[in-house]
Amino acid sequence: MQNPTELSSNAGSVVSIRGSVVDVRFPQHLPGYLSRLDAGEDGSVIIEVIAHLNAEVVRGIALTPTSGLARGAPVVDLGRPLQVPVGRALLGRMFNVFGNPIDQQGGLTEIAWRSIHQAAIPLMQQSTESEILETGIKVIDVLTPIERGGKAGLFGGAGVGKTVLITEMIHNMVSQHQGISLFCGVGERNREAEELYREMQAAGVLDHTVMVFGQMNEPPGARFRVGHAALTMAEYFRDELRQDVLLLIDNIFRFIQAGQEVSGLMGELPSRVGYQPTLATELAALEERITSTTTGAITSVQAVYVPADDFTDPAAVHTFGHLSASIVLSRKRASEGFYPAVDPLRSSSKMLMPAIAGKRHYETALAVRQTLALYEELKDMIAMLGMAELSTSDRQIVYRARRLERFLTQPFFSTEQFTNQPGRLVSLENALEGCDRILNDEFADQPESALYMIGDIAEVRS
């Protein structure tokens, strides 16, 4: 499905091909930076202009495989950048980076198209109010609240539950806020995309969701631009339809990785740990477009793969700088059976202030974190000497902390088929009440297991 925009008459020919890097000669005039070029007899190879080499030759990155493309092959300059469709017709559909549907549900007709390269909203038009967005997940709402119109990062190594947490958030957002969710898969597995599509369908939330994918098997150019494509769609819902949008990106590290591959292909000198020298600029160009205005907001939750669980890695460090909340997933907690495996002591949120979250929420979260931190300090002593050697007050702290850890676990709607436990959605008020009552030793007579994998605190007695 091609964009109906007229093609320009500027024609050129391929000079050289090195993997995904294609040099093209234009004798008439050079196409602009970031212009889309269609190469080959049938125009099936799509190229984005990255650099001007001289007065006649441009260098571009192919966003589709270059197999079959030869020197001298014709190239057409479309006279515009890459574009994607926008509008309500996108809801319930799945797209690739070019805005073509990939869900076998037919094409789109009479739809508006927009360039994927848009400027960020000027500061004067951005909203200055800070507001918390409830997710229905206890440990996140209490300890690391997410900002409406802000950016939250899900940090963790491979296999600690980032994608599961994102799927749960999509489910809760649609059922709780009736907003629009936009899922952007960057360099993830095809299996995950297909499973997510079926889960959205089964949960009945697909009609409020748009999905955009640049998968693992696609060239680095496509993976590098899919985030911009999804963001352009999200901006239309925010600016034109004045709706709140939840933008989920899985995985922002793959975006950085695709940029690293493109940088390597272009022959740029690598920077720290082999990353591209333009890492900070490329990430900022994407992240600064995610913001809230007075009429609508794009709230973004981004999964961030942390290479070798090393939080000093430049990819993790640069991503941290853009976030208002950092949700750190811990392999240790996952191995102990605490799901979601959020590390309460390493996770943080700029929203957790009395002026924004409220005095009660702030004090409860502080008390929970303090109790868990003291328990962490006492673990070594317990391992060496046993509980009997602790003072009475320290023992009380340990009992409270162990009950809090179990209360902050939660069965998910997205994992019902694996656990046979119905999912739970818990309001912030109920989650705070549960934490308060545990801190006040109301459940000292109950076994710890009674608080494990429940929703509201009221479920303990039953």
GROMACS .gro file of C-alpha atoms in nm:
model
  462
    1MET     CA    1   0.000   0.000   0.000
    2GLN     CA    2   0.179   0.311  -0.123
    3ASN     CA    3   0.120   0.659   0.003
    4PRO     CA    4  -0.094   0.837  -0.258
    5THR     CA    5   0.143   1.139  -0.261
    6GLU     CA    6   0.275   1.204  -0.614
    7LEU     CA    7   0.628   1.087  -0.693
    8SER     CA    8   0.885   1.349  -0.785
    9SER     CA    9   1.063   1.329  -1.122
   10ASN     CA   10   1.411   1.338  -0.968
   11ALA     CA   11   1.576   1.013  -1.083
   12GLY     CA   12   1.916   0.866  -1.005
   13SER     CA   13   2.111   0.540  -1.018
   14VAL     CA   14   2.292   0.317  -0.768
   15VAL     CA   15   2.669   0.375  -0.753
   16SER     CA   16   2.768   0.124  -0.484
   17ILE     CA   17   2.615  -0.117  -0.231
   18ARG     CA   18   2.782  -0.233   0.091
   19GLY     CA   19   2.531  -0.431   0.295
   20SER     CA   20   2.262  -0.180   0.395
   21VAL     CA   21   2.468   0.125   0.285
   22VAL     CA   22   2.376   0.240  -0.066
   23ASP     CA   23   2.540   0.530  -0.255
   24VAL     CA   24   2.320   0.690  -0.523
   25ARG     CA   25   2.409   0.944  -0.796
   26PHE     CA   26   2.156   1.215  -0.884
   27PRO     CA   27   2.265   1.419  -1.189
   28GLN     CA   28   1.972   1.669  -1.167
   29HIS     CA   29   1.971   1.776  -0.801
   30LEU     CA   30   2.043   1.614  -0.463
   31PRO     CA   31   1.751   1.487  -0.257
   32GLY     CA   32   1.715   1.642   0.087
   33TYR     CA   33   1.850   1.495   0.411
   34LEU     CA   34   1.618   1.215   0.542
   35SER     CA   35   1.437   1.192   0.205
   36ARG     CA   36   1.287   0.860   0.104
   37LEU     CA   37   1.430   0.693  -0.208
   38ASP     CA   38   1.275   0.393  -0.385
   39ALA     CA   39   1.538   0.178  -0.560
   40GLY     CA   40   1.520  -0.114  -0.802
   41GLU     CA   41   1.305  -0.177  -1.109
   42ASP     CA   42   0.993  -0.222  -0.894
   43GLY     CA   43   1.093   0.032  -0.625
   44SER     CA   44   1.090  -0.239  -0.360
   45VAL     CA   45   1.414  -0.130  -0.185
   46ILE     CA   46   1.341   0.171   0.037
   47ILE     CA   47   1.635   0.393   0.131
   48GLU     CA   48   1.663   0.692   0.367
   49VAL     CA   49   1.922   0.961   0.284
   50ILE     CA   50   2.176   0.991   0.568
   51ALA     CA   51   2.458   1.200   0.411
   52HIS     CA   52   2.558   1.406   0.106
   53LEU     CA   53   2.897   1.283  -0.021
   54ASN     CA   54   2.950   1.540  -0.299
   55ALA     CA   55   2.753   1.756  -0.546
   56GLU     CA   56   2.594   1.452  -0.712
   57VAL     CA   57   2.615   1.153  -0.472
   58VAL     CA   58   2.415   1.079  -0.156
   59ARG     CA   59   2.462   0.798   0.094
   60GLY     CA   60   2.159   0.624   0.235
   61ILE     CA   61   2.063   0.339   0.466
   62ALA     CA   62   1.834   0.072   0.322
   63LEU     CA   63   1.530   0.001   0.538
   64THR     CA   64   1.452  -0.319   0.345
   65PRO     CA   65   1.687  -0.601   0.236
   66THR     CA   66   1.913  -0.501  -0.056
   67SER     CA   67   1.930  -0.848  -0.213
   68GLY     CA   68   1.878  -0.823  -0.590
   69LEU     CA   69   1.985  -0.459  -0.606
   70ALA     CA   70   2.277  -0.396  -0.846
   71ARG     CA   71   2.498  -0.106  -0.956
   72GLY     CA   72   2.319   0.110  -1.209
   73ALA     CA   73   1.973   0.019  -1.076
   74PRO     CA   74   1.723   0.306  -1.108
   75VAL     CA   75   1.637   0.513  -0.798
   76VAL     CA   76   1.348   0.758  -0.757
   77ASP     CA   77   1.357   1.045  -0.507
   78LEU     CA   78   1.007   1.080  -0.359
   79GLY     CA   79   1.082   1.436  -0.251
   80ARG     CA   80   0.962   1.372   0.105
   81PRO     CA   81   1.070   1.182   0.419
   82LEU     CA   82   0.925   0.851   0.536
   83GLN     CA   83   0.554   0.885   0.620
   84VAL     CA   84   0.302   0.685   0.822
   85PRO     CA   85  -0.080   0.694   0.828
   86VAL     CA   86  -0.258   0.870   1.117
   87GLY     CA   87  -0.617   0.873   1.241
   88ARG     CA   88  -0.885   0.664   1.413
   89ALA     CA   89  -0.875   0.403   1.135
   90LEU     CA   90  -0.544   0.280   1.285
   91LEU     CA   91  -0.710   0.145   1.601
   92GLY     CA   92  -0.704  -0.233   1.626
   93ARG     CA   93  -0.441  -0.265   1.351
   94MET     CA   94  -0.076  -0.370   1.328
   95PHE     CA   95   0.177  -0.182   1.110
   96ASN     CA   96   0.538  -0.189   0.999
   97VAL     CA   97   0.777   0.109   0.988
   98PHE     CA   98   0.639   0.223   0.648
   99GLY     CA   99   0.280   0.238   0.780
  100ASN     CA  100   0.172  -0.070   0.584
  101PRO     CA  101  -0.069  -0.306   0.770
  102ILE     CA  102   0.089  -0.645   0.853
  103ASP     CA  103  -0.215  -0.808   1.019
  104GLN     CA  104  -0.373  -0.946   0.696
  105GLN     CA  105  -0.687  -0.739   0.756
  106GLY     CA  106  -0.669  -0.545   0.427
  107GLY     CA  107  -0.540  -0.198   0.344
  108LEU     CA  108  -0.648   0.146   0.468
  109THR     CA  109  -0.844   0.382   0.245
  110GLU     CA  110  -0.881   0.761   0.261
  111ILE     CA  111  -0.628   0.806   0.536
  112ALA     CA  112  -0.401   1.104   0.615
  113TRP     CA  113  -0.023   1.058   0.609
  114ARG     CA  114   0.238   1.238   0.815
  115SER     CA  115   0.619   1.254   0.818
  116ILE     CA  116   0.783   1.048   1.093
  117HIS     CA  117   1.031   1.332   1.157
  118GLN     CA  118   0.848   1.592   1.367
  119ALA     CA  119   0.980   1.865   1.595
  120ALA     CA  120   0.920   1.837   1.971
  121ILE     CA  121   0.639   2.049   2.122
  122PRO     CA  122   0.778   2.395   2.221
  123LEU     CA  123   0.819   2.448   2.597
  124MET     CA  124   0.551   2.721   2.597
  125GLN     CA  125   0.288   2.470   2.483
  126GLN     CA  126   0.382   2.194   2.726
  127SER     CA  127   0.178   2.126   3.040
  128THR     CA  128   0.351   2.219   3.366
  129GLU     CA  129   0.120   2.026   3.600
  130SER     CA  130   0.244   1.703   3.756
  131GLU     CA  131  -0.016   1.432   3.794
  132ILE     CA  132   0.009   1.063   3.886
  133LEU     CA  133  -0.125   0.797   3.649
  134GLU     CA  134  -0.258   0.488   3.831
  135THR     CA  135  -0.160   0.154   3.677
  136GLY     CA  136  -0.347  -0.083   3.912
  137ILE     CA  137  -0.013  -0.255   3.998
  138LYS     CA  138   0.053  -0.218   4.373
  139VAL     CA  139   0.432  -0.204   4.385
  140ILE     CA  140   0.448   0.055   4.103
  141ASP     CA  141   0.165   0.280   4.227
  142VAL     CA  142   0.295   0.286   4.588
  143LEU     CA  143   0.673   0.302   4.545
  144THR     CA  144   0.742   0.431   4.191
  145PRO     CA  145   0.432   0.622   4.072
  146ILE     CA  146   0.425   0.705   3.701
  147GLU     CA  147   0.370   1.063   3.580
  148ARG     CA  148   0.085   1.137   3.340
  149GLY     CA  149   0.264   1.266   3.031
  150GLY     CA  150   0.598   1.147   3.166
  151LYS     CA  151   0.842   0.872   3.081
  152ALA     CA  152   0.895   0.561   3.293
  153GLY     CA  153   1.167   0.305   3.231
  154LEU     CA  154   1.147  -0.068   3.302
  155PHE     CA  155   1.508  -0.170   3.361
  156GLY     CA  156   1.617  -0.530   3.371
  157GLY     CA  157   1.828  -0.802   3.211
  158ALA     CA  158   1.695  -1.078   2.990
  159GLY     CA  159   1.400  -1.279   3.120
  160VAL     CA  160   1.303  -1.084   3.434
  161GLY     CA  161   0.954  -0.985   3.315
  162LYS     CA  162   0.971  -0.653   3.124
  163THR     CA  163   0.737  -0.760   2.843
  164VAL     CA  164   0.487  -0.921   3.086
  165LEU     CA  165   0.471  -0.598   3.289
  166ILE     CA  166   0.414  -0.392   2.972
  167THR     CA  167   0.135  -0.626   2.855
  168GLU     CA  168  -0.032  -0.593   3.195
  169MET     CA  169  -0.012  -0.214   3.176
  170ILE     CA  170  -0.184  -0.211   2.835
  171HIS     CA  171  -0.465  -0.426   2.979
  172ASN     CA  172  -0.507  -0.207   3.288
  173MET     CA  173  -0.491   0.123   3.097
  174VAL     CA  174  -0.768   0.028   2.857
  175SER     CA  175  -0.992  -0.119   3.128
  176GLN     CA  176  -0.924   0.164   3.378
  177HIS     CA  177  -0.870   0.484   3.178
  178GLN     CA  178  -1.043   0.410   2.843
  179GLY     CA  179  -0.742   0.570   2.677
  180ILE     CA  180  -0.554   0.468   2.364
  181SER     CA  181  -0.253   0.240   2.389
  182LEU     CA  182   0.016   0.242   2.125
  183PHE     CA  183   0.260  -0.049   2.137
  184CYS     CA  184   0.593  -0.010   1.961
  185GLY     CA  185   0.806  -0.323   1.922
  186VAL     CA  186   1.168  -0.232   1.844
  187GLY     CA  187   1.392  -0.523   1.751
  188GLU     CA  188   1.190  -0.776   1.948
  189ARG     CA  189   1.100  -1.135   1.858
  190ASN     CA  190   0.827  -1.214   1.601
  191ARG     CA  191   0.680  -1.463   1.848
  192GLU     CA  192   0.624  -1.185   2.105
  193ALA     CA  193   0.442  -0.968   1.850
  194GLU     CA  194   0.210  -1.250   1.745
  195GLU     CA  195   0.139  -1.354   2.108
  196LEU     CA  196   0.072  -0.993   2.212
  197TYR     CA  197  -0.172  -0.945   1.922
  198ARG     CA  198  -0.370  -1.255   2.023
  199GLU     CA  199  -0.366  -1.157   2.392
  200MET     CA  200  -0.497  -0.808   2.309
  201GLN     CA  201  -0.771  -0.969   2.100
  202ALA     CA  202  -0.867  -1.214   2.376
  203ALA     CA  203  -0.870  -0.939   2.642
  204GLY     CA  204  -1.095  -0.723   2.421
  205VAL     CA  205  -0.856  -0.426   2.425
  206LEU     CA  206  -0.733  -0.448   2.064
  207ASP     CA  207  -0.993  -0.192   1.945
  208HIS     CA  208  -0.819   0.072   2.162
  209THR     CA  209  -0.466  -0.027   2.062
  210VAL     CA  210  -0.236   0.045   1.767
  211MET     CA  211   0.069  -0.178   1.720
  212VAL     CA  212   0.383  -0.088   1.525
  213PHE     CA  213   0.668  -0.334   1.478
  214GLY     CA  214   1.025  -0.329   1.351
  215GLN     CA  215   1.129  -0.684   1.431
  216MET     CA  216   1.461  -0.849   1.507
  217ASN     CA  217   1.494  -0.994   1.155
  218GLU     CA  218   1.457  -0.653   0.985
  219PRO     CA  219   1.752  -0.435   0.873
  220PRO     CA  220   1.894  -0.190   1.132
  221GLY     CA  221   1.752   0.110   0.940
  222ALA     CA  222   1.393  -0.014   0.989
  223ARG     CA  223   1.449  -0.087   1.359
  224PHE     CA  224   1.604   0.258   1.404
  225ARG     CA  225   1.301   0.440   1.259
  226VAL     CA  226   1.010   0.238   1.400
  227GLY     CA  227   1.010   0.441   1.726
  228HIS     CA  228   0.966   0.765   1.529
  229ALA     CA  229   0.684   0.607   1.326
  230ALA     CA  230   0.493   0.502   1.639
  231LEU     CA  231   0.548   0.842   1.801
  232THR     CA  232   0.405   1.021   1.497
  233MET     CA  233   0.086   0.814   1.527
  234ALA     CA  234   0.068   0.887   1.902
  235GLU     CA  235   0.116   1.262   1.847
  236TYR     CA  236  -0.187   1.271   1.615
  237PHE     CA  237  -0.413   1.120   1.886
  238ARG     CA  238  -0.275   1.371   2.140
  239ASP     CA  239  -0.277   1.687   1.927
  240GLU     CA  240  -0.566   1.642   1.683
  241LEU     CA  241  -0.805   1.414   1.875
  242ARG     CA  242  -0.700   1.551   2.219
  243GLN     CA  243  -0.677   1.210   2.382
  244ASP     CA  244  -0.443   1.062   2.639
  245VAL     CA  245  -0.213   0.803   2.488
  246LEU     CA  246  -0.009   0.532   2.659
  247LEU     CA  247   0.299   0.467   2.444
  248LEU     CA  248   0.474   0.142   2.528
  249ILE     CA  249   0.816   0.084   2.378
  250ASP     CA  250   0.969  -0.262   2.394
  251ASN     CA  251   1.265  -0.224   2.386
  252ILE     CA  252   1.438   0.116   2.388
  253PHE     CA  253   1.781  -0.052   2.413
  254ARG     CA  254   1.715  -0.214   2.073
  255PHE     CA  255   1.660   0.138   1.932
  256ILE     CA  256   2.004   0.241   2.064
  257GLN     CA  257   2.148  -0.086   1.930
  258ALA     CA  258   1.999  -0.023   1.582
  259GLY     CA  259   2.156   0.327   1.589
  260GLN     CA  260   2.487   0.164   1.680
  261GLU     CA  261   2.460  -0.069   1.378
  262VAL     CA  262   2.370   0.220   1.145
  263SER     CA  263   2.663   0.423   1.284
  264GLY     CA  264   2.899   0.130   1.225
  265LEU     CA  265   2.770   0.081   0.869
  266MET     CA  266   2.826   0.453   0.800
  267GLY     CA  267   3.189   0.417   0.916
  268GLU     CA  268   3.164   0.652   1.216
  269LEU     CA  269   3.427   0.613   1.490
  270PRO     CA  270   3.276   0.433   1.790
  271SER     CA  271   3.254   0.603   2.130
  272ARG     CA  272   3.256   0.456   2.483
  273VAL     CA  273   3.200   0.075   2.501
  274GLY     CA  274   3.158   0.070   2.122
  275TYR     CA  275   2.843   0.285   2.114
  276GLN     CA  276   2.778   0.542   1.841
  277PRO     CA  277   2.920   0.894   1.905
  278THR     CA  278   2.569   1.037   1.844
  279LEU     CA  279   2.398   0.823   2.112
  280ALA     CA  280   2.282   1.115   2.331
  281THR     CA  281   2.147   1.317   2.035
  282GLU     CA  282   1.960   1.025   1.876
  283LEU     CA  283   1.796   0.926   2.204
  284ALA     CA  284   1.701   1.287   2.285
  285ALA     CA  285   1.544   1.336   1.938
  286LEU     CA  286   1.304   1.051   2.019
  287GLU     CA  287   1.247   1.109   2.393
  288GLU     CA  288   1.187   1.488   2.379
  289ARG     CA  289   0.881   1.435   2.157
  290ILE     CA  290   0.713   1.238   2.438
  291THR     CA  291   0.541   1.503   2.650
  292SER     CA  292   0.204   1.637   2.766
  293THR     CA  293   0.021   1.945   2.642
  294THR     CA  294  -0.275   2.127   2.797
  295THR     CA  295  -0.515   1.917   2.584
  296GLY     CA  296  -0.365   1.568   2.594
  297ALA     CA  297  -0.068   1.362   2.706
  298ILE     CA  298   0.158   1.088   2.580
  299THR     CA  299   0.265   0.877   2.878
  300SER     CA  300   0.547   0.643   2.786
  301VAL     CA  301   0.657   0.322   2.953
  302GLN     CA  302   0.979   0.190   2.805
  303ALA     CA  303   1.138  -0.147   2.861
  304VAL     CA  304   1.516  -0.103   2.887
  305TYR     CA  305   1.733  -0.412   2.848
  306VAL     CA  306   2.041  -0.368   3.065
  307PRO     CA  307   2.342  -0.547   2.908
  308ALA     CA  308   2.485  -0.801   3.154
  309ASP     CA  309   2.279  -0.631   3.432
  310ASP     CA  310   2.538  -0.347   3.426
  311PHE     CA  311   2.365  -0.018   3.515
  312THR     CA  312   2.679   0.183   3.431
  313ASP     CA  313   2.643   0.088   3.062
  314PRO     CA  314   2.614   0.409   2.851
  315ALA     CA  315   2.278   0.295   2.705
  316ALA     CA  316   2.125   0.263   3.055
  317VAL     CA  317   2.290   0.584   3.183
  318HIS     CA  318   2.165   0.799   2.891
  319THR     CA  319   1.814   0.652   2.915
  320PHE     CA  320   1.797   0.723   3.292
  321GLY     CA  321   1.843   1.095   3.224
  322HIS     CA  322   1.511   1.122   3.034
  323LEU     CA  323   1.290   0.939   3.282
  324SER     CA  324   1.063   1.063   3.561
  325ALA     CA  325   1.032   0.710   3.704
  326SER     CA  326   1.275   0.417   3.697
  327ILE     CA  327   1.130   0.073   3.766
  328VAL     CA  328   1.419  -0.167   3.819
  329LEU     CA  329   1.348  -0.539   3.785
  330SER     CA  330   1.568  -0.771   3.988
  331ARG     CA  331   1.677  -1.121   3.887
  332LYS     CA  332   1.722  -1.208   4.256
  333ARG     CA  333   1.360  -1.119   4.339
  334ALA     CA  334   1.236  -1.313   4.036
  335SER     CA  335   1.429  -1.621   4.154
  336GLU     CA  336   1.265  -1.583   4.500
  337GLY     CA  337   0.919  -1.587   4.339
  338PHE     CA  338   0.828  -1.221   4.394
  339TYR     CA  339   0.634  -1.114   4.083
  340PRO     CA  340   0.639  -0.848   3.952
  341ALA     CA  341   1.012  -0.865   4.032
  342VAL     CA  342   1.043  -0.490   4.104
  343ASP     CA  343   1.338  -0.399   4.327
  344PRO     CA  344   1.180  -0.145   4.569
  345LEU     CA  345   1.515  -0.003   4.685
  346ARG     CA  346   1.669   0.059   4.342
  347SER     CA  347   1.348   0.186   4.180
  348SER     CA  348   1.263   0.554   4.211
  349SER     CA  349   1.016   0.819   4.096
  350LYS     CA  350   1.028   1.198   4.085
  351MET     CA  351   0.652   1.194   4.153
  352LEU     CA  352   0.701   1.064   4.508
  353MET     CA  353   0.691   1.405   4.678
  354PRO     CA  354   0.432   1.534   4.927
  355ALA     CA  355   0.334   1.821   4.692
  356ILE     CA  356   0.248   1.579   4.407
  357ALA     CA  357   0.162   1.240   4.558
  358GLY     CA  358   0.013   1.378   4.881
  359LYS     CA  359   0.137   1.357   5.240
  360ARG     CA  360  -0.016   1.018   5.319
  361HIS     CA  361   0.117   0.845   5.005
  362TYR     CA  362   0.464   0.996   5.056
  363GLU     CA  363   0.487   0.892   5.424
  364THR     CA  364   0.356   0.538   5.361
  365ALA     CA  365   0.598   0.481   5.071
  366LEU     CA  366   0.885   0.615   5.282
  367ALA     CA  367   0.796   0.383   5.573
  368VAL     CA  368   0.769   0.081   5.338
  369ARG     CA  369   1.106   0.158   5.179
  370GLN     CA  370   1.268   0.217   5.520
  371THR     CA  371   1.137  -0.115   5.655
  372LEU     CA  372   1.261  -0.305   5.347
  373ALA     CA  373   1.602  -0.129   5.363
  374LEU     CA  374   1.649  -0.223   5.732
  375TYR     CA  375   1.553  -0.583   5.652
  376GLU     CA  376   1.814  -0.586   5.372
  377GLU     CA  377   2.080  -0.475   5.625
  378LEU     CA  378   1.974  -0.743   5.874
  379LYS     CA  379   1.986  -1.029   5.618
  380ASP     CA  380   2.358  -1.091   5.665
  381MET     CA  381   2.319  -1.110   6.043
  382ILE     CA  382   2.022  -1.349   6.008
  383ALA     CA  383   2.223  -1.570   5.769
  384MET     CA  384   2.517  -1.593   6.016
  385LEU     CA  385   2.348  -1.596   6.358
  386GLY     CA  386   1.980  -1.669   6.296
  387MET     CA  387   1.667  -1.477   6.399
  388ALA     CA  388   1.711  -1.563   6.768
  389GLU     CA  389   2.008  -1.325   6.800
  390LEU     CA  390   1.809  -1.019   6.683
  391SER     CA  391   1.658  -0.770   6.924
  392THR     CA  392   1.278  -0.761   6.961
  393SER     CA  393   1.248  -0.440   6.756
  394ASP     CA  394   1.465  -0.585   6.477
  395ARG     CA  395   1.253  -0.900   6.471
  396GLN     CA  396   0.942  -0.683   6.433
  397ILE     CA  397   1.102  -0.508   6.134
  398VAL     CA  398   1.184  -0.843   5.971
  399TYR     CA  399   0.827  -0.974   6.019
  400ARG     CA  400   0.680  -0.651   5.874
  401ALA     CA  401   0.924  -0.646   5.580
  402ARG     CA  402   0.856  -1.009   5.487
  403ARG     CA  403   0.479  -0.944   5.490
  404LEU     CA  404   0.523  -0.625   5.286
  405GLU     CA  405   0.734  -0.811   5.026
  406ARG     CA  406   0.459  -1.069   4.984
  407PHE     CA  407   0.176  -0.813   4.979
  408LEU     CA  408   0.351  -0.623   4.696
  409THR     CA  409   0.329  -0.932   4.471
  410GLN     CA  410   0.024  -0.951   4.245
  411PRO     CA  411  -0.137  -1.198   4.003
  412PHE     CA  412  -0.156  -1.054   3.649
  413PHE     CA  413  -0.433  -1.077   3.391
  414SER     CA  414  -0.168  -1.140   3.124
  415THR     CA  415  -0.033  -1.450   3.305
  416GLU     CA  416  -0.365  -1.617   3.398
  417GLN     CA  417  -0.307  -1.897   3.145
  418PHE     CA  418   0.028  -1.988   3.309
  419THR     CA  419  -0.060  -1.947   3.679
  420ASN     CA  420  -0.433  -2.038   3.682
  421GLN     CA  421  -0.479  -1.740   3.914
  422PRO     CA  422  -0.725  -1.467   3.809
  423GLY     CA  423  -0.557  -1.126   3.763
  424ARG     CA  424  -0.613  -0.842   4.009
  425LEU     CA  425  -0.642  -0.467   3.959
  426VAL     CA  426  -0.573  -0.278   4.284
  427SER     CA  427  -0.648   0.092   4.332
  428LEU     CA  428  -0.381   0.315   4.486
  429GLU     CA  429  -0.607   0.380   4.788
  430ASN     CA  430  -0.643   0.006   4.860
  431ALA     CA  431  -0.270  -0.056   4.809
  432LEU     CA  432  -0.180   0.224   5.056
  433GLU     CA  433  -0.434   0.094   5.308
  434GLY     CA  434  -0.279  -0.254   5.289
  435CYS     CA  435   0.073  -0.120   5.344
  436ASP     CA  436  -0.043   0.097   5.638
  437ARG     CA  437  -0.214  -0.196   5.809
  438ILE     CA  438   0.091  -0.424   5.766
  439LEU     CA  439   0.318  -0.150   5.907
  440ASN     CA  440   0.081  -0.127   6.207
  441ASP     CA  441   0.121  -0.505   6.269
  442GLU     CA  442  -0.247  -0.583   6.204
  443PHE     CA  443  -0.149  -0.910   6.033
  444ALA     CA  444   0.117  -1.028   6.275
  445ASP     CA  445  -0.103  -1.329   6.361
  446GLN     CA  446  -0.142  -1.429   5.993
  447PRO     CA  447   0.112  -1.651   5.813
  448GLU     CA  448   0.329  -1.470   5.557
  449SER     CA  449   0.192  -1.691   5.280
  450ALA     CA  450  -0.159  -1.544   5.338
  451LEU     CA  451  -0.036  -1.214   5.188
  452TYR     CA  452   0.135  -1.370   4.885
  453MET     CA  453  -0.019  -1.316   4.537
  454ILE     CA  454  -0.336  -1.140   4.650
  455GLY     CA  455  -0.505  -0.817   4.538
  456ASP     CA  456  -0.665  -0.602   4.808
  457ILE     CA  457  -0.565  -0.655   5.172
  458ALA     CA  458  -0.926  -0.766   5.240
  459GLU     CA  459  -0.841  -1.098   5.068
  460VAL     CA  460  -0.612  -1.198   5.357
  461ARG     CA  461  -0.893  -1.292   5.594
  462SER     CA  462  -1.065  -1.504   5.332
   0.00000   0.00000   0.00000
